[in-house]
GROMACS .gro file of C-alpha atoms in nm:
model
  123
    1MET     CA    1   0.107  -2.123   0.911
    2VAL     CA    2   0.115  -1.744   0.901
    3SER     CA    3   0.418  -1.587   0.738
    4LYS     CA    4   0.609  -1.318   0.922
    5ARG     CA    5   0.499  -0.969   0.827
    6ASP     CA    6   0.757  -0.715   0.708
    7LEU     CA    7   0.559  -0.438   0.881
    8PRO     CA    8   0.484  -0.554   1.237
    9GLU     CA    9   0.123  -0.562   1.351
   10GLY     CA   10   0.036  -0.239   1.524
   11ASP     CA   11  -0.222   0.028   1.582
   12TYR     CA   12  -0.074   0.277   1.338
   13ALA     CA   13  -0.226   0.623   1.305
   14ASP     CA   14  -0.223   0.847   1.000
   15THR     CA   15   0.077   1.071   1.047
   16GLY     CA   16   0.306   1.294   0.843
   17VAL     CA   17   0.241   1.532   0.558
   18GLY     CA   18   0.078   1.446   0.230
   19THR     CA   19  -0.202   1.235   0.096
   20MET     CA   20  -0.203   0.883  -0.050
   21TYR     CA   21  -0.473   0.694  -0.233
   22ILE     CA   22  -0.499   0.384  -0.446
   23SER     CA   23  -0.698   0.342  -0.767
   24THR     CA   24  -0.854   0.050  -0.952
   25ALA     CA   25  -1.091   0.031  -1.247
   26SER     CA   26  -1.379   0.069  -0.998
   27GLY     CA   27  -1.254   0.395  -0.848
   28THR     CA   28  -1.019   0.528  -0.581
   29SER     CA   29  -0.977   0.507  -0.205
   30GLU     CA   30  -1.027   0.883  -0.169
   31ASP     CA   31  -1.268   0.980   0.113
   32ASP     CA   32  -1.216   0.635   0.274
   33ALA     CA   33  -1.379   0.453  -0.018
   34VAL     CA   34  -1.279   0.089  -0.077
   35PRO     CA   35  -1.221   0.027  -0.450
   36VAL     CA   36  -1.297  -0.322  -0.584
   37LEU     CA   37  -1.086  -0.554  -0.798
   38PHE     CA   38  -1.255  -0.838  -0.984
   39VAL     CA   39  -1.011  -1.130  -1.007
   40SER     CA   40  -1.041  -1.466  -1.180
   41ASP     CA   41  -0.842  -1.787  -1.128
   42GLU     CA   42  -0.639  -1.707  -1.441
   43ASP     CA   43  -0.513  -1.375  -1.302
   44ILE     CA   44  -0.151  -1.410  -1.187
   45LEU     CA   45  -0.064  -1.041  -1.159
   46ILE     CA   46  -0.280  -0.729  -1.150
   47GLN     CA   47  -0.165  -0.370  -1.120
   48ILE     CA   48  -0.335  -0.095  -0.924
   49GLY     CA   49  -0.239   0.271  -0.905
   50LEU     CA   50  -0.091   0.447  -0.605
   51ASP     CA   51  -0.093   0.827  -0.601
   52THR     CA   52   0.081   1.054  -0.352
   53ILE     CA   53   0.039   1.428  -0.311
   54ASP     CA   54   0.268   1.654  -0.104
   55PHE     CA   55   0.483   1.364   0.024
   56ASP     CA   56   0.831   1.438   0.161
   57GLY     CA   57   1.053   1.323  -0.125
   58ALA     CA   58   1.359   1.347   0.102
   59HIS     CA   59   1.256   1.017   0.266
   60LEU     CA   60   1.234   0.673   0.107
   61SER     CA   61   0.879   0.535   0.110
   62TYR     CA   62   0.812   0.170   0.189
   63VAL     CA   63   0.490   0.033   0.037
   64TYR     CA   64   0.339  -0.267   0.215
   65VAL     CA   65   0.044  -0.481   0.105
   66ASP     CA   66  -0.108  -0.676   0.393
   67GLY     CA   67   0.208  -0.609   0.593
   68MET     CA   68   0.444  -0.750   0.328
   69LEU     CA   69   0.692  -0.521   0.152
   70ASN     CA   70   0.578  -0.459  -0.207
   71THR     CA   71   0.821  -0.189  -0.316
   72ARG     CA   72   1.042   0.100  -0.201
   73GLU     CA   73   1.002   0.427  -0.389
   74GLN     CA   74   1.098   0.792  -0.367
   75LEU     CA   75   0.752   0.952  -0.360
   76SER     CA   76   0.647   1.317  -0.363
   77GLU     CA   77   0.392   1.421  -0.628
   78SER     CA   78   0.387   1.069  -0.766
   79GLN     CA   79   0.183   0.815  -0.958
   80ILE     CA   80   0.313   0.459  -0.955
   81SER     CA   81   0.175   0.112  -1.029
   82LEU     CA   82   0.174  -0.161  -0.766
   83ASP     CA   83   0.206  -0.521  -0.881
   84LEU     CA   84  -0.032  -0.748  -0.690
   85SER     CA   85   0.004  -1.124  -0.695
   86GLY     CA   86  -0.043  -1.428  -0.471
   87ASN     CA   87  -0.226  -1.358  -0.144
   88ALA     CA   88  -0.275  -0.992  -0.242
   89LEU     CA   89  -0.528  -1.120  -0.501
   90SER     CA   90  -0.724  -1.345  -0.265
   91VAL     CA   91  -1.092  -1.268  -0.206
   92GLY     CA   92  -1.144  -1.017   0.074
   93GLN     CA   93  -1.012  -0.681   0.190
   94HIS     CA   94  -0.644  -0.591   0.170
   95ASP     CA   95  -0.445  -0.303   0.319
   96VAL     CA   96  -0.192  -0.088   0.135
   97GLU     CA   97   0.032   0.105   0.373
   98VAL     CA   98   0.296   0.364   0.285
   99VAL     CA   99   0.555   0.427   0.555
  100GLN     CA  100   0.849   0.667   0.573
  101TYR     CA  101   1.113   0.629   0.845
  102ASP     CA  102   1.338   0.904   0.986
  103SER     CA  103   1.647   0.695   0.899
  104ASP     CA  104   1.507   0.567   0.565
  105GLU     CA  105   1.536   0.217   0.716
  106PRO     CA  106   1.257   0.008   0.879
  107ASP     CA  107   1.436   0.014   1.216
  108GLY     CA  108   1.386   0.393   1.235
  109GLN     CA  109   1.100   0.595   1.376
  110ILE     CA  110   0.792   0.630   1.156
  111VAL     CA  111   0.756   0.989   1.031
  112THR     CA  112   0.483   0.923   0.771
  113TYR     CA  113   0.211   0.658   0.774
  114LYS     CA  114  -0.075   0.647   0.524
  115ALA     CA  115  -0.311   0.356   0.456
  116ALA     CA  116  -0.585   0.256   0.213
  117THR     CA  117  -0.791  -0.057   0.154
  118TYR     CA  118  -0.901  -0.241  -0.159
  119GLU     CA  119  -1.138  -0.536  -0.192
  120VAL     CA  120  -1.098  -0.840  -0.417
  121LYS     CA  121  -1.408  -1.014  -0.550
  122GLU     CA  122  -1.431  -1.320  -0.773
  123ASN     CA  123  -1.486  -1.248  -1.141
   0.00000   0.00000   0.00000
């Protein structure tokens, strides 16, 4: 059974001002790279970095991992940590999406959309 996504499936395009990338011990997602996380069965929670440059701090940013809301933050020139657990640590590729809405609520129009991917491998 597939759980309902917080961010509906869609063909979202990079839009809005600013840059976003994620970072792990293996590197960053800059230049469309896919950083790797090595995870073992004992790992319950792992943190990765999320950096934003030139984001519009006047809008609330929603951070989704695989379509599920991870956190809401006020981002501009920011460096935050994302807590990953559960399905976000399963082997394979995972998407991190940062979305800003004109109304600061998910029922508004998307004014900023940025995405990056990380890959989980077994340790």
